[in-house]
XYZ file of C-alpha atoms in Angstrom:
782
model
C -48.867 24.820 -59.103
C -46.291 25.330 -56.343
C -45.286 28.869 -55.545
C -42.018 30.078 -57.035
C -39.043 30.611 -54.756
C -38.042 34.035 -53.556
C -34.734 33.822 -55.371
C -36.549 33.658 -58.748
C -38.704 36.661 -58.028
C -37.623 40.179 -58.762
C -39.351 42.890 -56.783
C -38.467 45.504 -59.387
C -40.351 43.586 -62.125
C -43.432 42.876 -60.080
C -44.765 46.392 -60.493
C -44.415 46.303 -64.290
C -46.068 42.925 -64.849
C -49.722 42.782 -65.980
C -52.201 41.887 -63.223
C -53.317 38.648 -64.899
C -49.752 37.401 -65.222
C -48.889 38.377 -61.655
C -51.904 36.438 -60.310
C -50.495 33.341 -61.937
C -47.715 33.444 -59.374
C -49.637 31.738 -56.643
C -49.199 32.631 -52.983
C -50.328 30.790 -49.884
C -52.869 33.581 -49.456
C -55.944 33.637 -51.734
C -57.649 36.611 -53.330
C -60.171 38.516 -51.266
C -63.776 37.527 -52.062
C -66.311 40.238 -52.770
C -67.480 41.690 -49.455
C -70.849 43.487 -49.516
C -70.451 44.829 -45.957
C -69.926 48.594 -45.625
C -66.385 49.798 -45.006
C -65.426 51.488 -41.781
C -66.036 55.212 -41.514
C -63.255 55.673 -38.972
C -60.016 57.226 -40.149
C -57.036 55.032 -39.375
C -54.353 57.271 -37.940
C -52.228 57.889 -34.860
C -53.710 59.649 -31.847
C -52.622 59.503 -28.227
C -51.019 56.047 -28.442
C -47.538 57.297 -29.331
C -44.379 57.731 -27.302
C -43.454 61.320 -26.501
C -40.602 61.376 -29.017
C -42.884 60.648 -32.009
C -43.546 63.612 -34.307
C -46.416 62.852 -36.760
C -46.531 64.825 -40.026
C -48.723 64.928 -43.142
C -51.873 63.955 -41.198
C -50.097 60.977 -39.679
C -48.804 59.648 -43.001
C -45.203 60.369 -41.982
C -43.720 59.537 -38.578
C -40.526 61.143 -37.335
C -38.797 61.046 -33.941
C -36.809 63.441 -31.753
C -33.090 62.764 -31.702
C -31.773 65.431 -29.314
C -30.677 65.061 -25.703
C -30.270 61.287 -25.685
C -33.498 60.618 -27.605
C -31.500 59.085 -30.456
C -31.049 55.988 -28.248
C -34.765 55.522 -27.559
C -37.222 53.509 -29.642
C -40.237 55.526 -30.789
C -43.586 53.748 -30.847
C -46.941 54.531 -32.479
C -50.132 52.467 -32.260
C -52.956 53.147 -34.741
C -56.381 54.324 -33.630
C -58.252 51.460 -35.383
C -57.691 47.778 -34.670
C -58.701 44.459 -36.199
C -60.932 41.894 -34.541
C -61.669 39.769 -37.655
C -60.880 39.522 -41.379
C -57.646 39.841 -43.324
C -56.099 43.271 -43.896
C -52.743 44.938 -44.342
C -50.871 48.230 -44.058
C -47.675 49.503 -45.678
C -44.577 51.263 -44.392
C -41.624 52.774 -46.221
C -38.383 54.023 -44.664
C -37.805 57.380 -46.370
C -34.914 58.646 -44.261
C -32.115 57.050 -42.251
C -30.638 59.350 -39.591
C -27.168 59.413 -38.073
C -27.335 61.920 -35.200
C -24.033 63.463 -34.197
C -22.793 62.005 -30.916
C -20.114 63.491 -28.709
C -17.376 60.959 -28.014
C -16.090 62.892 -25.015
C -16.712 60.972 -21.829
C -18.527 58.104 -23.571
C -17.683 54.745 -22.033
C -21.108 53.116 -22.050
C -22.618 50.795 -24.644
C -25.105 52.361 -27.040
C -28.038 50.209 -28.234
C -27.682 48.360 -31.523
C -28.631 48.431 -34.340
C -28.519 52.184 -34.636
C -31.369 52.287 -37.182
C -34.235 49.946 -36.357
C -37.837 49.354 -37.497
C -40.427 46.988 -35.995
C -43.778 46.464 -37.720
C -46.650 44.543 -36.207
C -49.772 44.620 -34.076
C -50.539 44.999 -30.374
C -53.479 45.154 -27.992
C -54.940 48.410 -26.685
C -53.222 49.710 -23.566
C -50.125 47.555 -23.964
C -46.565 48.903 -24.044
C -45.786 51.319 -26.850
C -42.463 49.554 -27.491
C -42.983 46.333 -29.472
C -41.253 43.439 -27.751
C -41.584 44.979 -24.314
C -44.536 42.773 -23.302
C -46.413 39.658 -24.464
C -49.402 41.547 -25.911
C -47.798 42.143 -29.300
C -46.446 40.463 -32.414
C -44.040 41.948 -34.981
C -41.398 41.631 -37.703
C -38.263 43.782 -37.542
C -35.811 45.172 -40.089
C -33.190 42.619 -39.000
C -35.302 39.695 -40.251
C -36.759 38.610 -36.911
C -40.267 37.665 -35.870
C -41.099 38.310 -32.245
C -43.714 38.409 -29.526
C -42.748 39.548 -26.046
C -39.368 38.085 -25.133
C -39.569 35.481 -27.940
C -37.666 36.390 -31.085
C -36.548 34.195 -33.985
C -35.084 34.654 -37.448
C -37.837 34.079 -40.021
C -37.571 36.682 -42.790
C -35.249 38.708 -44.968
C -34.037 42.152 -43.946
C -35.596 45.334 -45.237
C -34.151 48.816 -45.481
C -34.619 52.307 -46.864
C -36.765 53.081 -49.937
C -38.542 49.709 -49.877
C -42.310 49.367 -49.484
C -42.989 46.871 -46.705
C -46.452 45.291 -46.443
C -47.618 43.818 -43.124
C -50.586 41.452 -43.406
C -52.602 40.070 -40.493
C -55.030 37.207 -41.185
C -57.779 36.811 -38.572
C -60.192 35.139 -40.982
C -61.246 31.950 -39.217
C -62.352 30.435 -42.546
C -58.890 30.813 -44.072
C -56.317 28.040 -43.914
C -53.839 30.764 -42.839
C -56.019 32.013 -40.016
C -54.221 33.720 -37.117
C -51.004 34.348 -39.016
C -48.969 37.396 -39.941
C -46.994 37.797 -43.179
C -44.401 40.231 -44.478
C -43.821 41.474 -48.064
C -41.090 43.647 -49.552
C -41.841 45.511 -52.768
C -44.863 43.247 -53.273
C -42.850 40.040 -52.819
C -43.200 37.761 -49.804
C -40.099 37.717 -47.599
C -41.559 35.763 -44.668
C -43.842 32.763 -44.572
C -47.048 33.165 -42.550
C -46.111 33.197 -38.871
C -48.672 31.991 -36.344
C -49.597 34.561 -33.731
C -49.798 33.449 -30.070
C -53.127 32.087 -28.861
C -53.311 34.744 -26.147
C -53.806 37.388 -28.863
C -56.466 35.647 -30.937
C -59.521 36.832 -29.028
C -58.338 40.433 -28.624
C -58.529 43.394 -31.028
C -55.112 43.981 -32.569
C -53.985 47.462 -33.602
C -51.285 48.251 -36.198
C -48.136 49.194 -34.342
C -44.914 50.757 -35.651
C -41.652 51.188 -33.714
C -38.520 52.837 -35.060
C -35.229 54.467 -34.119
C -33.193 56.997 -36.090
C -35.365 56.715 -39.215
C -38.334 58.536 -40.744
C -41.129 56.333 -42.063
C -44.036 56.803 -44.442
C -47.205 54.985 -43.357
C -50.016 53.932 -45.685
C -53.194 52.529 -44.126
C -55.090 52.670 -47.428
C -57.332 52.532 -49.216
C -54.876 52.188 -52.156
C -51.766 50.022 -52.187
C -48.354 51.439 -52.926
C -47.179 48.013 -54.081
C -49.680 45.350 -55.272
C -49.268 41.831 -53.876
C -49.554 38.497 -55.767
C -53.160 38.335 -54.502
C -55.871 40.880 -53.874
C -56.158 42.097 -50.274
C -57.800 45.129 -48.769
C -55.961 47.637 -46.631
C -57.109 48.481 -43.132
C -58.713 51.761 -44.176
C -61.032 49.750 -46.472
C -61.885 47.137 -43.832
C -65.468 46.171 -43.162
C -66.831 48.175 -40.255
C -67.797 45.045 -38.320
C -64.217 43.704 -38.551
C -62.548 46.667 -36.837
C -62.810 48.654 -33.627
C -61.771 52.184 -32.681
C -59.549 52.785 -29.655
C -60.955 54.655 -26.673
C -59.264 58.045 -26.622
C -59.715 61.026 -24.335
C -62.445 63.560 -24.853
C -61.279 65.929 -27.563
C -59.857 69.128 -26.120
C -59.872 68.007 -22.463
C -56.769 66.446 -20.851
C -55.641 65.893 -17.284
C -52.449 66.384 -15.295
C -52.416 64.445 -12.051
C -49.797 64.731 -9.291
C -49.749 61.954 -6.639
C -48.665 63.301 -3.238
C -47.526 60.752 -0.656
C -44.956 60.332 2.084
C -41.843 58.410 0.992
C -41.701 54.613 1.259
C -45.412 54.229 2.020
C -46.895 52.567 -1.037
C -46.488 55.468 -3.460
C -45.354 53.515 -6.484
C -47.505 50.480 -5.649
C -50.569 52.724 -5.600
C -49.506 54.350 -8.866
C -48.932 51.013 -10.622
C -52.379 49.878 -9.580
C -53.906 53.175 -10.718
C -52.185 53.064 -14.109
C -53.485 49.537 -14.710
C -56.977 50.981 -14.458
C -56.020 54.016 -16.613
C -53.700 52.638 -19.324
C -54.022 55.681 -21.599
C -52.370 57.971 -19.054
C -48.672 58.776 -19.543
C -46.355 58.665 -16.533
C -43.728 61.417 -16.419
C -40.963 60.243 -14.105
C -37.325 59.233 -14.072
C -38.251 55.611 -13.328
C -40.436 55.545 -16.465
C -37.609 57.001 -18.547
C -35.324 54.277 -17.241
C -37.878 51.590 -18.137
C -38.094 53.108 -21.625
C -34.295 53.036 -21.892
C -34.218 49.337 -20.953
C -36.944 48.601 -23.521
C -34.777 50.368 -26.105
C -31.783 48.122 -25.447
C -29.839 50.055 -22.799
C -28.601 48.281 -19.687
C -30.081 49.458 -16.392
C -27.437 51.099 -14.190
C -27.394 50.349 -10.478
C -27.872 52.850 -7.688
C -30.114 55.796 -7.009
C -33.567 55.799 -5.464
C -37.056 54.945 -6.699
C -37.729 58.639 -7.244
C -34.387 59.374 -8.900
C -32.793 56.181 -10.265
C -29.245 56.346 -11.527
C -28.668 57.508 -15.115
C -24.986 56.550 -15.127
C -25.140 55.050 -18.619
C -21.763 56.435 -19.643
C -23.434 58.102 -22.638
C -23.633 61.800 -23.440
C -27.196 63.046 -23.227
C -28.106 60.487 -20.574
C -25.811 61.408 -17.693
C -26.117 65.197 -18.051
C -29.928 65.068 -17.595
C -30.523 66.368 -21.139
C -33.131 63.634 -21.564
C -35.221 64.964 -18.670
C -35.008 68.487 -20.063
C -36.291 67.351 -23.477
C -39.251 65.493 -21.912
C -40.025 68.445 -19.637
C -40.114 70.775 -22.630
C -42.025 68.566 -25.069
C -44.706 67.022 -22.796
C -46.830 70.197 -22.331
C -47.014 70.616 -26.118
C -48.476 67.129 -26.666
C -52.122 66.679 -25.588
C -52.157 63.683 -23.262
C -53.376 62.656 -19.838
C -50.272 62.876 -17.651
C -49.239 61.566 -14.241
C -46.338 63.671 -12.950
C -44.660 61.241 -10.561
C -41.929 62.633 -8.319
C -42.250 61.836 -4.638
C -40.020 64.635 -3.315
C -41.039 67.326 -5.801
C -44.756 66.650 -5.337
C -44.370 67.291 -1.593
C -42.781 70.727 -2.161
C -44.987 73.731 -2.943
C -42.238 75.379 -5.016
C -41.789 72.289 -7.210
C -45.539 71.854 -7.629
C -45.737 75.453 -8.790
C -43.183 74.733 -11.528
C -45.236 71.784 -12.814
C -48.444 73.838 -12.821
C -46.627 76.575 -14.697
C -45.493 74.131 -17.408
C -49.020 72.769 -17.889
C -50.766 76.133 -17.843
C -52.638 75.723 -21.138
C -56.427 75.764 -20.620
C -57.030 72.264 -22.017
C -55.135 70.752 -19.053
C -57.146 70.032 -15.895
C -54.742 69.860 -12.951
C -55.435 67.566 -10.004
C -53.480 66.621 -6.869
C -54.148 63.155 -5.418
C -53.108 62.891 -1.761
C -52.332 59.295 -0.752
C -51.510 59.366 2.972
C -52.530 57.703 6.196
C -53.999 54.278 6.712
C -54.388 52.492 3.357
C -57.693 50.946 2.332
C -58.335 47.217 2.658
C -58.604 47.032 -1.129
C -55.091 48.421 -1.471
C -53.710 46.028 1.148
C -55.409 43.047 -0.501
C -53.828 43.909 -3.846
C -50.482 44.508 -2.150
C -50.619 41.073 -0.511
C -51.496 39.534 -3.870
C -48.530 41.260 -5.485
C -46.138 40.209 -2.695
C -47.401 36.619 -2.925
C -46.971 36.631 -6.708
C -43.393 37.918 -6.390
C -42.637 35.421 -3.622
C -44.046 32.587 -5.746
C -42.013 33.732 -8.768
C -38.856 33.684 -6.649
C -39.676 30.200 -5.370
C -40.408 29.027 -8.932
C -37.034 30.288 -10.139
C -35.237 28.569 -7.270
C -37.128 25.330 -7.991
C -36.254 25.475 -11.691
C -32.610 26.087 -10.859
C -32.497 23.093 -8.523
C -34.381 21.006 -11.078
C -31.852 21.926 -13.748
C -28.964 21.049 -11.423
C -30.533 17.673 -10.631
C -31.058 17.041 -14.330
C -27.389 17.771 -14.971
C -26.469 15.296 -12.253
C -28.741 12.684 -13.848
C -27.135 13.219 -17.227
C -23.696 12.851 -15.667
C -24.707 9.589 -13.994
C -26.243 8.389 -17.245
C -22.973 9.084 -19.090
C -21.046 7.270 -16.387
C -23.301 4.208 -16.713
C -22.987 4.262 -20.485
C -19.223 4.422 -20.146
C -19.248 1.539 -17.658
C -21.460 -0.479 -19.997
C -19.098 0.233 -22.880
C -16.131 -0.950 -20.821
C -18.011 -4.079 -19.746
C -18.814 -5.038 -23.335
C -15.236 -4.313 -24.402
C -13.989 -6.588 -21.636
C -16.410 -9.343 -22.704
C -15.172 -9.103 -26.284
C -11.595 -9.294 -25.082
C -12.342 -12.426 -23.069
C -14.224 -13.950 -25.947
C -11.243 -13.443 -28.217
C -8.990 -14.912 -25.548
C -11.134 -18.063 -25.286
C -11.091 -18.479 -29.026
C -7.313 -18.167 -28.988
C -7.104 -20.782 -26.284
C -9.125 -23.264 -28.287
C -6.820 -22.835 -31.228
C -3.785 -23.526 -29.092
C -4.213 -27.336 -29.340
C -0.532 -27.947 -30.036
C 0.395 -26.682 -26.593
C 0.912 -29.028 -23.711
C -2.223 -30.373 -22.244
C -1.212 -29.667 -18.674
C -0.254 -26.138 -19.478
C -3.499 -25.724 -21.380
C -5.571 -27.009 -18.507
C -3.826 -24.744 -16.096
C -4.362 -21.738 -18.332
C -8.019 -22.653 -18.853
C -8.459 -22.939 -15.129
C -6.997 -19.494 -14.576
C -9.123 -18.012 -17.365
C -12.216 -19.690 -15.954
C -11.545 -18.216 -12.534
C -11.027 -14.790 -14.041
C -14.256 -15.107 -16.043
C -16.192 -16.045 -12.933
C -14.800 -12.992 -11.140
C -15.642 -10.719 -14.077
C -19.192 -12.099 -14.291
C -19.634 -11.412 -10.595
C -18.347 -7.852 -11.059
C -20.689 -7.359 -14.021
C -23.645 -8.511 -11.923
C -22.668 -6.072 -9.178
C -22.398 -3.269 -11.744
C -25.876 -4.097 -13.064
C -27.283 -4.063 -9.542
C -25.620 -0.693 -8.823
C -26.887 0.720 -12.127
C -30.369 -0.486 -11.297
C -30.199 1.176 -7.888
C -29.049 4.425 -9.504
C -31.947 4.237 -11.949
C -34.344 3.874 -9.043
C -32.801 6.885 -7.350
C -33.181 8.944 -10.532
C -36.911 8.371 -10.564
C -37.454 10.686 -7.561
C -35.303 13.771 -7.071
C -37.423 15.021 -4.184
C -38.476 18.173 -6.029
C -41.720 16.999 -7.570
C -43.136 17.890 -10.962
C -44.380 21.363 -9.989
C -42.833 24.184 -7.959
C -43.999 24.263 -4.333
C -46.795 26.691 -3.486
C -45.717 29.454 -1.110
C -47.758 31.327 1.452
C -47.442 34.701 3.120
C -45.982 34.758 6.596
C -47.917 36.176 9.540
C -45.836 39.358 9.303
C -46.464 39.710 5.568
C -50.205 39.321 6.092
C -50.211 42.452 8.254
C -48.145 44.669 5.975
C -49.655 48.089 5.247
C -46.865 48.819 2.778
C -44.162 46.885 0.981
C -40.864 46.529 2.934
C -38.329 49.088 1.747
C -35.450 47.699 -0.313
C -34.619 50.806 -2.344
C -35.972 53.990 -0.770
C -38.232 56.386 -2.637
C -35.940 59.334 -1.874
C -32.175 59.332 -1.314
C -31.294 60.247 2.319
C -29.354 63.364 1.281
C -32.237 64.677 -0.811
C -34.739 63.840 1.933
C -32.839 65.641 4.697
C -32.415 68.739 2.550
C -36.113 69.197 1.798
C -37.808 67.487 4.734
C -38.829 70.675 6.538
C -40.588 72.034 3.442
C -42.993 69.130 2.836
C -46.622 70.287 2.635
C -50.054 69.099 1.538
C -51.181 70.744 -1.767
C -54.083 73.194 -1.783
C -56.333 74.469 -4.546
C -55.021 78.001 -3.958
C -51.726 76.871 -5.494
C -53.466 76.571 -8.864
C -54.990 73.089 -8.807
C -58.451 72.577 -10.230
C -59.042 70.033 -7.488
C -57.271 68.302 -4.580
C -58.496 64.775 -3.838
C -57.753 62.755 -0.703
C -57.665 59.018 -1.390
C -57.204 57.216 1.949
C -58.029 59.779 4.616
C -59.446 63.313 4.822
C -57.590 66.593 4.542
C -57.269 67.205 8.295
C -56.052 63.668 8.946
C -53.534 63.862 6.101
C -52.053 67.133 7.336
C -51.650 65.740 10.835
C -50.212 62.495 9.450
C -47.632 64.395 7.399
C -46.731 66.606 10.382
C -46.070 63.575 12.600
C -44.218 61.760 9.834
C -41.913 64.750 9.225
C -41.261 65.037 12.960
C -40.267 61.371 13.171
C -38.210 61.598 9.994
C -36.226 64.526 11.375
C -35.120 62.322 14.238
C -33.976 59.514 11.972
C -32.613 61.370 8.926
C -29.133 62.837 8.765
C -28.681 66.361 7.439
C -26.146 65.604 4.726
C -25.857 69.236 3.579
C -25.347 70.751 7.046
C -22.194 72.873 7.244
C -20.504 74.353 10.355
C -21.307 78.035 10.864
C -18.786 80.864 11.271
C -19.657 81.026 14.960
C -18.560 77.413 15.388
C -15.354 77.995 13.446
C -14.450 81.034 15.560
C -15.134 79.230 18.842
C -13.163 76.185 17.758
C -10.224 78.353 16.730
C -10.198 80.117 20.102
C -10.457 76.782 21.898
C -7.521 75.231 20.056
C -5.377 78.259 20.878
C -6.372 78.113 24.572
C -5.841 74.336 24.701
C -2.296 74.690 23.370
C -1.530 77.464 25.864
C -2.666 75.268 28.761
C -0.496 72.385 27.596
C 2.479 74.722 27.198
C 1.992 76.089 30.729
C 1.790 72.568 32.146
C 5.013 71.714 30.388
C 6.671 74.858 31.698
C 5.477 74.182 35.233
C 6.744 70.599 35.171
C 10.143 71.792 33.972
C 10.484 74.030 37.070
C 8.008 72.554 39.559
C 7.276 73.961 43.004
C 8.556 71.380 45.449
C 5.777 69.978 47.627
C 5.488 66.832 49.625
C 2.970 64.337 48.352
C 1.108 64.568 51.662
C 0.907 68.334 51.358
C -0.403 68.011 47.778
C -3.140 65.604 48.864
C -4.191 67.837 51.762
C -4.250 70.892 49.506
C -6.410 69.080 46.953
C -8.804 68.060 49.697
C -9.164 71.547 51.145
C -9.424 73.497 47.850
C -12.857 73.792 46.216
C -12.109 73.388 42.521
C -15.064 75.456 41.376
C -14.103 78.380 43.622
C -10.745 78.801 41.883
C -10.749 82.006 39.863
C -7.691 81.335 37.702
C -7.048 77.797 36.510
C -3.552 78.889 35.426
C -2.488 79.681 38.987
C -3.929 78.143 42.142
C -1.135 79.766 44.167
C 2.645 79.449 43.939
C 2.237 79.427 40.134
C 0.751 75.929 40.000
C -2.008 75.503 37.390
C -5.128 73.458 38.146
C -4.201 71.114 35.307
C -0.658 70.530 36.509
C -1.230 66.792 36.972
C -3.130 66.167 33.743
C -2.055 62.953 32.018
C -2.670 62.338 28.272
C -6.045 60.775 29.043
C -7.093 63.880 31.011
C -6.227 66.145 28.114
C -8.206 63.813 25.847
C -11.223 63.989 28.175
C -10.914 67.788 28.384
C -10.995 67.929 24.609
C -13.951 65.535 24.472
C -15.899 67.630 27.002
C -15.539 70.849 25.110
C -16.080 69.354 21.645
C -19.194 67.399 22.647
C -20.618 70.541 24.264
C -19.735 72.702 21.268
C -21.139 70.102 18.870
C -24.550 70.049 20.547
C -24.756 73.842 20.903
C -23.615 74.525 17.310
C -25.939 71.899 15.869
C -28.906 73.469 17.615
C -28.060 76.948 16.322
C -27.009 75.933 12.805
C -30.089 73.777 12.156
C -32.400 76.395 13.656
C -35.361 74.009 13.762
C -37.500 73.673 16.920
C -38.232 70.056 15.939
C -34.544 69.233 15.625
C -32.711 70.551 18.666
C -30.843 67.397 19.693
C -28.623 64.937 17.855
C -29.845 61.308 17.703
C -27.332 58.875 19.192
C -27.006 56.998 15.907
C -25.913 60.224 14.173
C -23.465 61.636 16.768
C -20.411 60.198 15.008
C -21.648 61.511 11.647
C -22.112 65.087 12.850
C -18.861 64.968 14.874
C -17.016 64.090 11.680
C -18.850 66.816 9.728
C -17.982 69.503 12.300
C -14.503 68.485 13.450
C -13.277 66.759 10.254
C -12.097 63.680 12.127
C -13.541 60.436 13.449
C -14.962 60.050 16.951
C -13.315 56.781 17.976
C -14.595 55.114 21.203
C -11.823 52.513 20.993
C -9.182 54.969 22.263
C -10.825 54.477 25.686
C -11.490 50.786 25.026
C -15.214 51.269 24.367
C -17.334 49.969 21.517
C -20.029 52.628 21.255
C -20.173 56.407 21.235
C -22.689 56.312 24.067
C -20.207 54.468 26.328
C -17.506 56.983 25.465
C -19.672 60.011 26.224
C -20.625 58.493 29.553
C -17.112 59.527 30.666
C -18.155 63.176 30.309
C -21.752 62.930 31.528
C -21.156 66.043 33.615
C -21.121 67.933 30.294
C -23.374 66.011 27.901
C -25.644 63.031 28.253
C -27.168 60.499 25.847
C -30.664 59.581 26.969
C -34.314 59.386 25.970
C -36.315 57.217 23.571
C -35.020 57.410 20.961
C -31.683 58.305 22.554
C -30.373 61.794 21.767
C -27.401 63.936 22.774
C -28.293 66.751 25.181
C -26.155 69.253 27.044
C -25.988 69.511 30.840
C -24.428 72.969 30.572
C -26.087 76.334 30.235
C -24.405 79.055 28.215
C -20.675 78.802 28.936
C -18.821 82.098 29.314
C -15.364 80.600 29.745
C -13.888 77.233 28.745
C -12.181 77.073 32.175
C -15.249 75.209 33.484
C -14.239 72.208 31.401
C -10.770 72.207 33.024
C -12.408 72.200 36.461
C -14.753 69.335 35.529
C -11.833 67.337 34.170
C -9.713 67.945 37.272
C -12.590 66.970 39.561
C -12.994 63.661 37.726
C -9.234 63.083 37.757
C -9.090 63.524 41.539
C -12.094 61.255 42.007
C -10.448 58.513 39.931
C -7.225 58.952 41.867
C -8.981 58.576 45.243
C -10.811 55.467 44.066
C -7.607 53.974 42.642
C -5.732 54.640 45.891
C -8.591 52.894 47.699
C -8.019 49.799 45.568
C -10.823 50.255 43.008
C -9.268 48.899 39.818
C -12.359 49.805 37.790
C -11.537 53.488 38.262
C -8.506 53.210 35.985
C -8.956 54.336 32.394
C -7.775 52.162 29.517
C -6.525 54.864 27.224
C -4.673 54.311 23.948
C -3.644 57.607 22.338
C -4.459 57.978 18.622
C -1.548 57.596 16.241
C -0.885 61.337 15.978
C -1.259 61.974 19.689
C 0.975 59.019 20.592
C 3.713 60.371 18.358
C 3.447 63.801 19.981
C 3.676 62.230 23.466
C 6.768 60.258 22.489
C 8.379 63.398 21.083
C 7.561 65.296 24.282
C 9.095 62.514 26.401
C 12.238 62.565 24.266
C 12.437 66.315 24.585
C 11.985 66.070 28.345
C 14.704 63.429 28.608
C 17.035 65.527 26.473
C 16.455 68.553 28.729
C 17.270 66.577 31.917
C 20.343 65.055 30.302
C 21.574 68.508 29.273
C 21.028 69.867 32.810
C 22.951 66.976 34.325
C 25.815 67.454 31.920
C 25.933 71.154 32.734
C 26.097 70.317 36.473
C 28.958 67.940 35.890
């Protein structure tokens, strides 16, 4: 007898029908035979294999999930403590509550995951992802009617919703004609035909696995059914002991908290990934893990951020305000698990480590610091090379498949073109055939005319036949070309380059710590010690002494290459700069006043006076005698160089005092422009003197500052300066030297100065004012 269709069944009646009558409705599954083997003594429940937002109740018979602080967007997952390795068994689930958490619409512009309420029921292997569908080691049905495994998902069943008993059956009985299949029932009625599970899962123990979002579910592992099926089948709690296996959980009452401590960008996350593969039951607490969880739950991964602190710019309330991290930080210490607290920057700071130890202060947590610094082991480097090669091969495979697909498209296009040409050829042959037939029927026409027409037609036919032959030859050549696209049947095998073979760590694409965060905390990095509250401190690659020295040298090097993003000018700098600007304006005003009423001197007398006078012996730069200031002959470029001298000196001196770090007394050349902008609120532009680099520009004032060393840094040639007049003297000395060299015919002594936009405008205004003053004096004389 063939089984009845689903449309003729009524789930509501199935419960009321007598057992004998219900068995008459045949199913593809047969009744369980009598099994004399003893049932398992293990209790099927939910232990440590649950996501942190799962809240078990009623001895694990009810599963709820947190919905605060962005958790309403995350899928909760729970894997049972007992798995199947043989036989045919089932479990039941019932949605008893559908939740609609209140969401603030203010500021929301991101896409929330859909559907809002979701349930996935299936099986997975031990140690696999707790979100069904996140990896290939699982198989499941969902509430939307899909059957999936890993990234594969297809529509195979009817939907299910609240207040319906859903039965999930897994058949691993090799003697059954439905072996290695999974079935789904709603209210005792089949809603999905047996679906074959992937071969990769058939030789592994499979554990019941439930995932859900914004619902509360009741779970029944047995021994008694909530809804009988059309055939007899035992529940998992009644399974034969030899058909099931218990998961390996932590020792009861003893859990670990481990903090990896490593310098940024030196294999931290690679080491952790490798370590977690060997310890799959441990739970990673980190922002990167939260982001992976968000992606598994259907949220798009935002760009930006660092490895340590990836961007959470989801455009969703509860995600961008860091509420999610606060919920995890509060809930994790209350859930007994083995934890890895993974934050590169925080784990290097004693104050941050103290906060973590304070959170996990309960006595059942054993706290360990793992220091991963120095020269990595050969085992680590071998695994790193394997991982790099695998990623390189995957990239090459993708490129090969893309090219293969493009070539296939080209082949299809050529094939369509040939088919079209063939169609046209046959159409032309039919047309000619019809024409010949018409000619034969035209017997009443003149014979001469007929012969002439036949001759023309014959010539045309010969030409067409020749063209057709050429087309066939061309088509044949194209077919030959199609046989070999030069790509082969398999992607090419890649190899590591000589440089890649000698990598100690993976090349940095996205840094572990953002530069601003690194510069702010760099000086406080330390190696953890047991006195901080750790039960133990373990050194993985090198010993304690070597690690401390390694970190000290690394911090010293990092200080030279990392900008201090949070550095702010001190009050001392602000006061000095204010006094300088006032003095600078007074000098320019006095030069202007002097040039308006100059002391008349012959050029020869001026040159002789400049030669005889020692610039550095002058006591008052405002009056060298006869009221003439030392800067009387300053051109715009001299004023610009005077400004550059003082500002470069003040920058170096203020930086040294404001940073107040003996390891960071000088500014690296690559950061001079950055700190100049931070202190003076404008750009240091070498192009005003026709230079390309800051180093070339500062070479003009090497009597004040110099860029030298390896790596190159900015250092001052001046001791403590009591008066800014020294910078006027240095500028005048250089001006006179350039003038002497120019007069001697040295064209290289001339400066190529282009005033900035603001300065150029001021010069033009000054020239106009000067011209207006002369014009007014002349008019008054007239």
